[in-house]
mmCIF file of C-alpha atoms and ligand atoms in Angstrom:
data_model
loop_
_atom_site.group_PDB
_atom_site.id
_atom_site.type_symbol
_atom_site.label_atom_id
_atom_site.label_comp_id
_atom_site.label_asym_id
_atom_site.label_seq_id
_atom_site.Cartn_x
_atom_site.Cartn_y
_atom_site.Cartn_z
ATOM 1 C CA MET A 1 -1.742 -16.104 -22.488
ATOM 2 C CA SER A 2 -0.048 -13.584 -20.080
ATOM 3 C CA ASP A 3 3.514 -12.877 -19.890
ATOM 4 C CA LEU A 4 2.992 -11.413 -16.445
ATOM 5 C CA ALA A 5 4.949 -8.218 -17.493
ATOM 6 C CA LEU A 6 2.657 -5.956 -15.672
ATOM 7 C CA GLY A 7 2.667 -8.012 -12.443
ATOM 8 C CA ARG A 8 6.420 -8.247 -12.588
ATOM 9 C CA ARG A 9 6.811 -4.450 -13.014
ATOM 10 C CA LEU A 10 4.562 -4.004 -10.041
ATOM 11 C CA MET A 11 6.473 -6.553 -7.908
ATOM 12 C CA ASP A 12 9.894 -4.992 -8.779
ATOM 13 C CA ARG A 13 8.538 -1.611 -7.581
ATOM 14 C CA LEU A 14 7.129 -2.984 -4.353
ATOM 15 C CA GLU A 15 10.634 -4.477 -3.639
ATOM 16 C CA ALA A 16 12.230 -1.212 -4.501
ATOM 17 C CA LEU A 17 9.913 0.791 -2.301
ATOM 18 C CA ALA A 18 10.335 -1.597 0.598
ATOM 19 C CA ARG A 19 14.040 -0.745 0.835
ATOM 20 C CA PHE A 20 13.065 2.682 2.277
ATOM 21 C CA SER A 21 12.883 1.691 5.934
ATOM 22 C CA ASP A 22 13.997 3.143 9.432
ATOM 23 C CA ASP A 23 14.481 -0.343 10.706
ATOM 24 C CA ALA A 24 17.571 -2.256 9.309
ATOM 25 C CA ASP A 25 16.059 -5.550 10.428
ATOM 26 C CA GLY A 26 12.515 -4.994 8.984
ATOM 27 C CA LEU A 27 10.280 -2.478 7.322
ATOM 28 C CA GLU A 28 9.214 0.528 9.189
ATOM 29 C CA ARG A 29 8.079 3.609 7.595
ATOM 30 C CA LEU A 30 6.185 5.928 9.882
ATOM 31 C CA TYR A 31 4.392 8.964 8.831
ATOM 32 C CA LEU A 32 6.823 11.909 8.078
ATOM 33 C CA SER A 33 9.890 9.868 9.215
ATOM 34 C CA SER A 34 13.203 9.935 7.251
ATOM 35 C CA SER A 35 12.312 6.694 5.386
ATOM 36 C CA HIS A 36 8.858 8.174 4.559
ATOM 37 C CA LYS A 37 10.684 11.210 2.995
ATOM 38 C CA ARG A 38 13.169 9.026 1.018
ATOM 39 C CA ALA A 39 10.287 6.745 -0.275
ATOM 40 C CA ALA A 40 8.269 9.846 -1.389
ATOM 41 C CA ASP A 41 11.270 11.367 -3.088
ATOM 42 C CA ALA A 42 11.895 8.017 -5.016
ATOM 43 C CA LEU A 43 8.298 7.825 -5.946
ATOM 44 C CA ALA A 44 8.071 11.310 -7.258
ATOM 45 C CA GLY A 45 10.991 10.488 -9.409
ATOM 46 C CA TRP A 46 9.207 7.426 -10.811
ATOM 47 C CA MET A 47 6.028 9.501 -11.318
ATOM 48 C CA ARG A 48 8.071 12.197 -13.320
ATOM 49 C CA GLU A 49 9.653 9.458 -15.440
ATOM 50 C CA ALA A 50 6.274 8.118 -16.346
ATOM 51 C CA GLY A 51 5.365 11.785 -17.385
ATOM 52 C CA LEU A 52 3.181 12.782 -14.458
ATOM 53 C CA ASP A 53 2.787 16.193 -12.918
ATOM 54 C CA VAL A 54 3.906 15.875 -9.393
ATOM 55 C CA ARG A 55 2.892 17.833 -6.321
ATOM 56 C CA LEU A 56 3.337 17.402 -2.547
ATOM 57 C CA ASP A 57 0.352 18.701 -0.471
ATOM 58 C CA ALA A 58 0.276 20.443 2.996
ATOM 59 C CA VAL A 59 0.207 17.242 4.926
ATOM 60 C CA GLY A 60 2.753 15.213 2.886
ATOM 61 C CA THR A 61 0.606 13.480 0.322
ATOM 62 C CA LEU A 62 2.303 13.045 -2.993
ATOM 63 C CA VAL A 63 0.030 13.403 -5.974
ATOM 64 C CA GLY A 64 1.003 12.616 -9.726
ATOM 65 C CA ARG A 65 -1.369 13.730 -12.480
ATOM 66 C CA TYR A 66 -1.673 11.950 -15.690
ATOM 67 C CA GLU A 67 -3.581 14.368 -17.896
ATOM 68 C CA GLY A 68 -6.742 13.287 -19.823
ATOM 69 C CA ALA A 69 -7.509 13.776 -23.531
ATOM 70 C CA ALA A 70 -8.273 17.531 -22.829
ATOM 71 C CA PRO A 71 -6.326 19.467 -20.362
ATOM 72 C CA GLY A 72 -7.904 20.157 -16.942
ATOM 73 C CA VAL A 73 -10.605 17.572 -17.122
ATOM 74 C CA PRO A 74 -11.902 16.139 -13.853
ATOM 75 C CA ALA A 75 -9.859 13.152 -12.479
ATOM 76 C CA LEU A 76 -10.267 9.773 -11.206
ATOM 77 C CA LEU A 77 -8.001 9.418 -8.032
ATOM 78 C CA VAL A 78 -6.269 6.129 -7.616
ATOM 79 C CA GLY A 79 -3.914 5.172 -4.927
ATOM 80 C CA SER A 80 -3.380 4.224 -1.253
ATOM 81 C CA HIS A 81 -0.678 5.005 1.491
ATOM 82 C CA ILE A 82 3.034 4.511 1.740
ATOM 83 C CA ASP A 83 3.522 4.693 5.475
ATOM 84 C CA THR A 84 3.521 1.363 7.377
ATOM 85 C CA VAL A 85 3.274 -0.021 10.833
ATOM 86 C CA ARG A 86 6.375 -1.228 12.679
ATOM 87 C CA GLN A 87 7.640 -4.705 11.443
ATOM 88 C CA ALA A 88 5.514 -4.181 8.474
ATOM 89 C CA GLY A 89 5.024 -6.174 5.238
ATOM 90 C CA LYS A 90 5.783 -4.726 1.767
ATOM 91 C CA TYR A 91 2.320 -4.756 0.249
ATOM 92 C CA ASP A 92 -0.046 -2.878 2.724
ATOM 93 C CA GLY A 93 -0.617 0.504 1.252
ATOM 94 C CA ALA A 94 2.282 0.414 -1.285
ATOM 95 C CA LEU A 95 0.389 -2.059 -3.487
ATOM 96 C CA GLY A 96 -2.348 0.437 -4.155
ATOM 97 C CA VAL A 97 0.016 3.326 -4.929
ATOM 98 C CA LEU A 98 2.333 1.414 -7.070
ATOM 99 C CA ALA A 99 -0.503 -0.461 -8.963
ATOM 100 C CA ALA A 100 -1.869 2.988 -9.925
ATOM 101 C CA LEU A 101 1.517 4.258 -11.065
ATOM 102 C CA THR A 102 2.101 0.976 -13.063
ATOM 103 C CA ALA A 103 -1.338 1.273 -14.731
ATOM 104 C CA VAL A 104 -0.600 4.968 -15.635
ATOM 105 C CA GLU A 105 2.847 4.044 -16.944
ATOM 106 C CA ALA A 106 1.282 1.308 -19.218
ATOM 107 C CA LEU A 107 -1.217 3.966 -20.636
ATOM 108 C CA ALA A 108 1.585 6.523 -21.214
ATOM 109 C CA GLN A 109 3.861 4.091 -22.894
ATOM 110 C CA SER A 110 1.097 3.327 -25.378
ATOM 111 C CA GLY A 111 0.205 7.112 -25.721
ATOM 112 C CA GLU A 112 -3.384 6.442 -24.550
ATOM 113 C CA ARG A 113 -5.227 9.565 -23.170
ATOM 114 C CA LEU A 114 -8.578 8.792 -21.464
ATOM 115 C CA PRO A 115 -11.552 11.172 -21.354
ATOM 116 C CA PHE A 116 -10.563 11.948 -17.765
ATOM 117 C CA ALA A 117 -7.359 12.439 -15.922
ATOM 118 C CA ILE A 118 -5.950 9.993 -13.499
ATOM 119 C CA GLU A 119 -4.135 11.190 -10.316
ATOM 120 C CA VAL A 120 -2.034 8.675 -8.505
ATOM 121 C CA VAL A 121 -2.188 9.362 -4.843
ATOM 122 C CA ALA A 122 0.294 8.451 -2.056
ATOM 123 C CA PHE A 123 -1.154 9.220 1.344
ATOM 124 C CA GLY A 124 1.359 9.243 4.206
ATOM 125 C CA ASP A 125 -0.742 8.782 7.497
ATOM 126 C CA GLU A 126 -2.988 5.793 7.175
ATOM 127 C CA GLU A 127 -1.658 3.521 9.865
ATOM 128 C CA GLY A 128 -1.892 6.047 12.764
ATOM 129 C CA VAL A 129 1.144 4.643 14.541
ATOM 130 C CA ARG A 130 3.041 7.790 15.226
ATOM 131 C CA PHE A 131 0.454 10.424 16.226
ATOM 132 C CA PRO A 132 -2.816 9.975 18.153
ATOM 133 C CA SER A 133 -5.110 10.648 15.160
ATOM 134 C CA THR A 134 -4.850 9.317 11.647
ATOM 135 C CA LEU A 135 -6.054 9.599 7.986
ATOM 136 C CA ARG A 136 -4.525 13.118 7.811
ATOM 137 C CA GLY A 137 -3.750 12.697 4.205
ATOM 138 C CA SER A 138 -7.011 11.598 2.863
ATOM 139 C CA ARG A 139 -8.960 13.909 5.140
ATOM 140 C CA ALA A 140 -6.916 16.867 3.888
ATOM 141 C CA LEU A 141 -7.698 16.028 0.316
ATOM 142 C CA ALA A 142 -11.405 15.482 1.278
ATOM 143 C CA GLY A 143 -11.368 18.959 2.968
ATOM 144 C CA THR A 144 -12.477 17.566 6.391
ATOM 145 C CA LEU A 145 -9.138 17.677 8.327
ATOM 146 C CA ASP A 146 -9.273 19.839 11.514
ATOM 147 C CA ALA A 147 -6.152 22.070 11.442
ATOM 148 C CA ALA A 148 -5.899 21.557 15.227
ATOM 149 C CA THR A 149 -4.681 17.966 14.650
ATOM 150 C CA LEU A 150 -1.544 19.434 13.222
ATOM 151 C CA ASP A 151 -0.613 20.277 16.947
ATOM 152 C CA GLU A 152 -0.704 16.659 17.972
ATOM 153 C CA ARG A 153 2.659 15.412 19.172
ATOM 154 C CA ASP A 154 4.478 11.975 18.781
ATOM 155 C CA ALA A 155 5.994 10.090 21.796
ATOM 156 C CA SER A 156 9.105 12.224 21.530
ATOM 157 C CA GLY A 157 7.267 15.509 21.757
ATOM 158 C CA THR A 158 7.536 16.455 17.961
ATOM 159 C CA SER A 159 4.381 18.090 16.589
ATOM 160 C CA VAL A 160 2.785 17.097 13.213
ATOM 161 C CA ARG A 161 3.372 20.655 12.089
ATOM 162 C CA ASP A 162 7.158 20.527 12.809
ATOM 163 C CA ALA A 163 7.620 17.132 11.273
ATOM 164 C CA LEU A 164 5.695 18.407 8.077
ATOM 165 C CA ILE A 165 8.135 21.246 7.806
ATOM 166 C CA ALA A 166 11.143 18.971 8.185
ATOM 167 C CA PHE A 167 9.402 16.734 5.614
ATOM 168 C CA GLY A 168 9.323 19.635 3.122
ATOM 169 C CA ALA A 169 5.692 20.213 3.247
ATOM 170 C CA ASP A 170 3.960 23.457 4.219
ATOM 171 C CA PRO A 171 1.337 22.934 6.899
ATOM 172 C CA ASP A 172 0.065 26.533 6.462
ATOM 173 C CA ARG A 173 -1.357 25.582 3.134
ATOM 174 C CA LEU A 174 -3.727 23.053 4.542
ATOM 175 C CA ALA A 175 -6.791 24.719 3.022
ATOM 176 C CA GLU A 176 -5.230 24.426 -0.519
ATOM 177 C CA ALA A 177 -4.961 20.635 -0.031
ATOM 178 C CA ALA A 178 -8.742 20.278 -0.192
ATOM 179 C CA TYR A 179 -9.658 18.770 -3.644
ATOM 180 C CA PRO A 180 -12.146 20.736 -5.639
ATOM 181 C CA ARG A 181 -15.363 18.863 -5.358
ATOM 182 C CA ASP A 182 -16.419 18.914 -9.001
ATOM 183 C CA ALA A 183 -12.894 17.871 -10.166
ATOM 184 C CA ALA A 184 -12.877 14.507 -8.379
ATOM 185 C CA LEU A 185 -14.807 11.859 -10.171
ATOM 186 C CA GLY A 186 -14.020 8.955 -7.663
ATOM 187 C CA PHE A 187 -11.352 7.261 -5.623
ATOM 188 C CA VAL A 188 -10.383 3.717 -6.320
ATOM 189 C CA GLU A 189 -7.988 1.982 -3.882
ATOM 190 C CA LEU A 190 -6.343 -1.336 -4.503
ATOM 191 C CA HIS A 191 -5.119 -3.196 -1.380
ATOM 192 C CA ILE A 192 -4.144 -6.454 0.038
ATOM 193 C CA GLU A 193 -7.270 -8.150 1.651
ATOM 194 C CA GLN A 194 -5.534 -8.561 5.112
ATOM 195 C CA GLY A 195 -7.929 -11.454 5.619
ATOM 196 C CA PRO A 196 -8.364 -15.050 4.511
ATOM 197 C CA VAL A 197 -11.632 -14.896 2.435
ATOM 198 C CA LEU A 198 -10.126 -14.633 -1.191
ATOM 199 C CA GLU A 199 -7.664 -17.525 -0.341
ATOM 200 C CA ARG A 200 -10.497 -19.652 0.779
ATOM 201 C CA MET A 201 -12.528 -18.862 -2.272
ATOM 202 C CA SER A 202 -9.440 -19.400 -4.557
ATOM 203 C CA GLN A 203 -9.888 -15.964 -6.231
ATOM 204 C CA PRO A 204 -7.224 -13.395 -6.883
ATOM 205 C CA VAL A 205 -9.342 -10.371 -6.447
ATOM 206 C CA GLY A 206 -12.366 -9.189 -4.485
ATOM 207 C CA VAL A 207 -14.601 -6.117 -4.709
ATOM 208 C CA VAL A 208 -15.166 -4.382 -1.444
ATOM 209 C CA THR A 209 -18.819 -3.589 -0.412
ATOM 210 C CA ALA A 210 -18.288 -1.576 2.724
ATOM 211 C CA ILE A 211 -15.500 -0.724 5.028
ATOM 212 C CA ASN A 212 -16.113 -1.253 8.862
ATOM 213 C CA GLY A 213 -16.312 1.730 11.004
ATOM 214 C CA ALA A 214 -13.841 2.157 13.706
ATOM 215 C CA ARG A 215 -13.465 4.114 16.987
ATOM 216 C CA ARG A 216 -10.365 4.565 19.051
ATOM 217 C CA LEU A 217 -10.468 5.605 22.613
ATOM 218 C CA SER A 218 -7.660 6.661 24.952
ATOM 219 C CA VAL A 219 -8.166 5.662 28.665
ATOM 220 C CA VAL A 220 -6.182 7.234 31.632
ATOM 221 C CA VAL A 221 -6.518 5.529 34.920
ATOM 222 C CA GLN A 222 -5.394 7.621 37.871
ATOM 223 C CA GLY A 223 -4.539 5.729 41.034
ATOM 224 C CA THR A 224 -1.867 6.707 43.663
ATOM 225 C CA ALA A 225 1.745 5.649 43.333
ATOM 226 C CA GLY A 226 3.369 4.370 46.426
ATOM 227 C CA HIS A 227 6.103 2.180 47.915
ATOM 228 C CA ALA A 228 5.706 -1.497 46.835
ATOM 229 C CA GLY A 229 6.958 -2.663 50.180
ATOM 230 C CA THR A 230 5.314 -0.463 52.721
ATOM 231 C CA SER A 231 1.679 -0.005 51.300
ATOM 232 C CA PRO A 232 -0.817 -2.735 52.502
ATOM 233 C CA MET A 233 -2.710 -4.438 49.884
ATOM 234 C CA ASN A 234 -6.059 -3.003 51.199
ATOM 235 C CA MET A 235 -4.791 0.531 51.231
ATOM 236 C CA ARG A 236 -3.715 0.678 47.512
ATOM 237 C CA ARG A 237 -5.195 2.407 44.560
ATOM 238 C CA ASP A 238 -3.226 0.447 41.859
ATOM 239 C CA SER A 239 -3.967 1.916 38.406
ATOM 240 C CA LEU A 240 -2.463 -0.979 36.656
ATOM 241 C CA ALA A 241 -4.534 -3.721 38.469
ATOM 242 C CA ALA A 242 -7.641 -1.671 37.699
ATOM 243 C CA ALA A 243 -6.659 -1.301 33.973
ATOM 244 C CA ALA A 244 -6.133 -5.159 33.817
ATOM 245 C CA GLU A 245 -9.675 -5.609 34.948
ATOM 246 C CA MET A 246 -10.934 -3.024 32.456
ATOM 247 C CA ILE A 247 -9.089 -4.580 29.604
ATOM 248 C CA LEU A 248 -10.681 -7.928 30.350
ATOM 249 C CA SER A 249 -14.040 -6.321 30.233
ATOM 250 C CA VAL A 250 -13.252 -4.868 26.795
ATOM 251 C CA GLU A 251 -12.506 -8.425 25.560
ATOM 252 C CA ARG A 252 -15.603 -9.943 27.183
ATOM 253 C CA ILE A 253 -18.106 -7.331 25.983
ATOM 254 C CA ALA A 254 -16.918 -7.203 22.438
ATOM 255 C CA ALA A 255 -16.870 -11.072 22.248
ATOM 256 C CA GLU A 256 -20.627 -11.055 23.150
ATOM 257 C CA VAL A 257 -21.733 -9.293 19.848
ATOM 258 C CA ARG A 258 -21.471 -10.699 16.469
ATOM 259 C CA ASP A 259 -18.985 -9.048 13.943
ATOM 260 C CA VAL A 260 -17.795 -6.504 16.468
ATOM 261 C CA VAL A 261 -14.014 -6.622 17.457
ATOM 262 C CA ALA A 262 -12.354 -4.579 20.105
ATOM 263 C CA THR A 263 -8.593 -4.516 21.002
ATOM 264 C CA VAL A 264 -6.280 -2.963 23.610
ATOM 265 C CA GLY A 265 -3.105 -2.628 21.768
ATOM 266 C CA VAL A 266 -1.074 -0.170 23.939
ATOM 267 C CA VAL A 267 -0.531 -0.033 27.723
ATOM 268 C CA ASP A 268 1.569 2.545 29.375
ATOM 269 C CA VAL A 269 2.418 2.159 33.075
ATOM 270 C CA ARG A 270 3.823 4.997 35.158
ATOM 271 C CA PRO A 271 5.985 5.471 36.845
ATOM 272 C CA GLY A 272 6.982 1.943 35.576
ATOM 273 C CA ALA A 273 9.355 0.743 38.323
ATOM 274 C CA VAL A 274 9.617 -2.687 39.881
ATOM 275 C CA ASN A 275 9.157 -1.367 43.398
ATOM 276 C CA VAL A 276 6.410 1.221 42.848
ATOM 277 C CA ILE A 277 2.830 0.800 42.853
ATOM 278 C CA PRO A 278 1.602 2.085 39.435
ATOM 279 C CA GLY A 279 0.171 5.526 39.997
ATOM 280 C CA GLU A 280 -1.135 6.081 36.375
ATOM 281 C CA THR A 281 -1.910 3.727 33.642
ATOM 282 C CA ARG A 282 -2.959 4.656 30.072
ATOM 283 C CA PHE A 283 -4.329 2.295 27.373
ATOM 284 C CA THR A 284 -5.938 2.417 24.053
ATOM 285 C CA ILE A 285 -9.061 0.798 22.699
ATOM 286 C CA ASP A 286 -9.793 -0.009 19.132
ATOM 287 C CA ALA A 287 -13.481 -1.093 18.326
ATOM 288 C CA ARG A 288 -14.832 -1.929 14.826
ATOM 289 C CA ALA A 289 -17.870 -3.180 13.176
ATOM 290 C CA PRO A 290 -19.695 -3.165 9.811
ATOM 291 C CA ASP A 291 -22.655 -1.741 11.589
ATOM 292 C CA ASP A 292 -22.293 1.692 13.382
ATOM 293 C CA ALA A 293 -25.133 1.203 15.774
ATOM 294 C CA ALA A 294 -23.784 -2.242 17.030
ATOM 295 C CA ARG A 295 -20.340 -0.746 17.481
ATOM 296 C CA ASP A 296 -21.432 2.219 19.333
ATOM 297 C CA ALA A 297 -23.610 0.117 21.642
ATOM 298 C CA VAL A 298 -20.551 -1.980 22.568
ATOM 299 C CA VAL A 299 -18.432 1.100 23.089
ATOM 300 C CA GLU A 300 -21.135 2.473 25.343
ATOM 301 C CA ARG A 301 -21.188 -0.707 27.447
ATOM 302 C CA ILE A 302 -17.371 -0.874 27.655
ATOM 303 C CA THR A 303 -17.328 2.782 28.868
ATOM 304 C CA THR A 304 -19.901 2.047 31.499
ATOM 305 C CA ALA A 305 -17.931 -1.046 32.647
ATOM 306 C CA ILE A 306 -14.569 0.880 32.912
ATOM 307 C CA GLU A 307 -16.272 3.635 34.941
ATOM 308 C CA GLY A 308 -17.855 1.091 37.137
ATOM 309 C CA ILE A 309 -14.449 -0.679 37.822
ATOM 310 C CA ALA A 310 -12.793 2.704 38.481
ATOM 311 C CA ALA A 311 -15.617 3.721 40.884
ATOM 312 C CA ARG A 312 -15.642 0.431 42.878
ATOM 313 C CA ARG A 313 -11.715 0.709 43.291
ATOM 314 C CA GLY A 314 -11.706 4.314 44.086
ATOM 315 C CA LEU A 315 -9.747 5.652 41.155
ATOM 316 C CA ALA A 316 -10.250 8.458 38.705
ATOM 317 C CA VAL A 317 -10.660 7.585 35.029
ATOM 318 C CA HIS A 318 -10.759 9.595 31.961
ATOM 319 C CA ILE A 319 -11.912 8.359 28.635
ATOM 320 C CA SER A 320 -11.478 10.343 25.370
ATOM 321 C CA GLN A 321 -12.059 9.423 21.758
ATOM 322 C CA THR A 322 -9.017 9.958 19.549
ATOM 323 C CA HIS A 323 -10.614 8.715 16.211
ATOM 324 C CA ALA A 324 -14.087 7.838 14.860
ATOM 325 C CA ALA A 325 -15.131 6.868 11.457
ATOM 326 C CA PRO A 326 -18.511 5.575 10.398
ATOM 327 C CA ALA A 327 -18.768 2.438 8.164
ATOM 328 C CA THR A 328 -18.357 3.477 4.589
ATOM 329 C CA VAL A 329 -20.497 2.015 1.841
ATOM 330 C CA CYS A 330 -18.773 1.713 -1.436
ATOM 331 C CA ASP A 331 -20.273 3.211 -4.605
ATOM 332 C CA PRO A 332 -22.551 0.701 -6.514
ATOM 333 C CA THR A 333 -21.597 2.111 -9.965
ATOM 334 C CA LEU A 334 -17.868 1.717 -9.304
ATOM 335 C CA ILE A 335 -18.515 -1.645 -7.695
ATOM 336 C CA ALA A 336 -20.260 -2.754 -10.944
ATOM 337 C CA ALA A 337 -17.539 -1.342 -13.079
ATOM 338 C CA LEU A 338 -14.916 -3.248 -11.014
ATOM 339 C CA ASP A 339 -16.974 -6.418 -11.364
ATOM 340 C CA ALA A 340 -17.204 -6.033 -15.086
ATOM 341 C CA ALA A 341 -13.469 -5.478 -15.398
ATOM 342 C CA ALA A 342 -12.710 -8.659 -13.228
ATOM 343 C CA ARG A 343 -14.998 -10.743 -15.403
ATOM 344 C CA ALA A 344 -13.530 -9.186 -18.676
ATOM 345 C CA VAL A 345 -10.040 -10.429 -17.579
ATOM 346 C CA GLY A 346 -11.295 -13.873 -16.628
ATOM 347 C CA HIS A 347 -11.960 -13.650 -12.772
ATOM 348 C CA GLN A 348 -15.119 -14.091 -10.816
ATOM 349 C CA PRO A 349 -15.321 -11.122 -8.548
ATOM 350 C CA VAL A 350 -15.854 -11.987 -4.881
ATOM 351 C CA HIS A 351 -17.801 -9.407 -2.838
ATOM 352 C CA LEU A 352 -16.610 -8.781 0.648
ATOM 353 C CA PRO A 353 -16.527 -6.123 3.412
ATOM 354 C CA SER A 354 -13.321 -4.697 4.693
ATOM 355 C CA GLY A 355 -12.634 -5.283 8.407
ATOM 356 C CA ALA A 356 -9.634 -2.829 8.379
ATOM 357 C CA GLY A 357 -9.929 0.868 7.984
ATOM 358 C CA HIS A 358 -8.548 2.539 4.836
ATOM 359 C CA ASP A 359 -7.985 5.963 3.248
ATOM 360 C CA ALA A 360 -11.203 5.354 1.194
ATOM 361 C CA MET A 361 -13.235 5.998 4.300
ATOM 362 C CA ALA A 362 -12.141 9.573 4.524
ATOM 363 C CA MET A 363 -12.235 10.028 0.597
ATOM 364 C CA ALA A 364 -15.990 9.052 0.685
ATOM 365 C CA ALA A 365 -16.434 12.591 2.161
ATOM 366 C CA LEU A 366 -15.267 14.052 -1.211
ATOM 367 C CA CYS A 367 -16.444 11.433 -3.903
ATOM 368 C CA PRO A 368 -17.633 8.005 -4.694
ATOM 369 C CA VAL A 369 -15.195 5.284 -3.532
ATOM 370 C CA ALA A 370 -14.335 1.740 -4.383
ATOM 371 C CA MET A 371 -11.708 -0.754 -3.369
ATOM 372 C CA LEU A 372 -10.300 -3.896 -5.074
ATOM 373 C CA PHE A 373 -8.818 -6.476 -2.703
ATOM 374 C CA VAL A 374 -5.982 -8.618 -3.809
ATOM 375 C CA ARG A 375 -5.462 -12.120 -2.183
ATOM 376 C CA CYS A 376 -2.644 -12.192 0.276
ATOM 377 C CA ALA A 377 -0.960 -15.417 1.639
ATOM 378 C CA GLY A 378 -2.682 -16.686 4.792
ATOM 379 C CA GLY A 379 -4.587 -13.347 5.260
ATOM 380 C CA VAL A 380 -1.535 -12.220 7.020
ATOM 381 C CA SER A 381 -0.745 -8.429 7.233
ATOM 382 C CA HIS A 382 1.068 -5.962 9.471
ATOM 383 C CA HIS A 383 3.866 -8.496 9.641
ATOM 384 C CA PRO A 384 6.976 -9.200 7.693
ATOM 385 C CA ALA A 385 5.420 -12.447 6.347
ATOM 386 C CA GLU A 386 2.810 -10.458 4.350
ATOM 387 C CA SER A 387 2.869 -11.546 0.730
ATOM 388 C CA ILE A 388 1.093 -11.609 -2.598
ATOM 389 C CA SER A 389 1.956 -13.843 -5.633
ATOM 390 C CA LEU A 390 3.298 -12.446 -8.965
ATOM 391 C CA LYS A 391 0.265 -13.993 -10.681
ATOM 392 C CA ASP A 392 -2.212 -12.180 -8.414
ATOM 393 C CA ALA A 393 -0.254 -8.928 -8.782
ATOM 394 C CA ASP A 394 -0.667 -9.421 -12.630
ATOM 395 C CA ALA A 395 -4.273 -10.167 -12.321
ATOM 396 C CA ALA A 396 -4.955 -7.140 -10.208
ATOM 397 C CA MET A 397 -3.055 -4.928 -12.806
ATOM 398 C CA ARG A 398 -5.196 -6.313 -15.617
ATOM 399 C CA VAL A 399 -8.440 -5.666 -13.616
ATOM 400 C CA LEU A 400 -7.315 -2.155 -12.822
ATOM 401 C CA LEU A 401 -6.222 -1.326 -16.437
ATOM 402 C CA HIS A 402 -9.335 -2.644 -17.914
ATOM 403 C CA PHE A 403 -11.417 -0.820 -15.437
ATOM 404 C CA LEU A 404 -9.615 2.449 -16.311
ATOM 405 C CA ARG A 405 -9.996 2.043 -19.952
ATOM 406 C CA ALA A 406 -13.697 1.197 -19.704
ATOM 407 C CA TYR A 407 -14.496 3.927 -17.150
ATOM 408 C CA ARG A 408 -16.762 6.688 -18.181
ATOM 409 C CA ALA A 409 -17.810 9.557 -15.716
HETATM 410 ZN ZN1 ZN B 501 -3.245 -0.218 4.336
#
């Protein structure tokens, strides 16, 4: 019945966008990098070809507006992010942006104007790899971004502000990036599942019920650097040995509570020499759960454990929070509309929570949000092996188009 044309169009665009990378051996497109700039320029071109009005906001989010039946009507925002992790896959983020573009292209080609406008949104700062905090694009649009976060610096000392200017955005216009509240009907984000549930249930798409809350902490353990040969073992204040004990406590405490996960993903040891006792060790903690109270209790226990280890070893420790987002409940009306669209094109919609964070979390401060997950092979993401099938891409496009055509504010 299907010629898979929509899916093919989407897959071709995903391949085209994946060519914009700062890593010749894999895909790497960090926020405000040269590859992000080239990807945004290409995307702006595709949006204009599809007849959209394109704008770039103060924090580098690209938005393309497909006008409704009457000019200036409120808009349904549809999109995701185009930044990636290092050694990334081609689908995380890009799928949601390019599916929105492909849907609008299809509407434009048949001259269909809907009672509302559609704005295709490409955020740039979802993965949080380059700077300490994240979700700058969706927070700016939702009007909740603290301007002070523009002074954060990356590992090479470049501030967000300077990187934005180099990117071609104007950070001084942050206030203008906030979307007028009565003009936003809702935000819908398509995304790969990044988990194994849809594959296990043999369904191409799933409707998200809630997004897990997440908290990120930065821990600095201050010991005393010293000569590795001349300092007796019982006279050392080794920051790395203490950090090792702390990291194991993070693992142990999180594992004790159902549905809570906690990860230490970055460790920085200073001075970092083979013959010097580590004087200072910094590490990160990322803790997530669908239930905020359960997650906060775990973070509390982890903090207490870390402070106890530092005190026992006679080291100073400083723990600061770099990111906090409560669990986000998706909008029941949008969920029902996505369910209906999935059924209308022949799929049984699976309901599932999202274990990963998404721009939809920040957008929930502005308007109702919903997410449609697309099955990905082996549940693999944040890895070059990330993949979706042409058939599933086509199924997702049909659900999205059906949803858009049936949607009424
Ligand atoms: Zn993503």
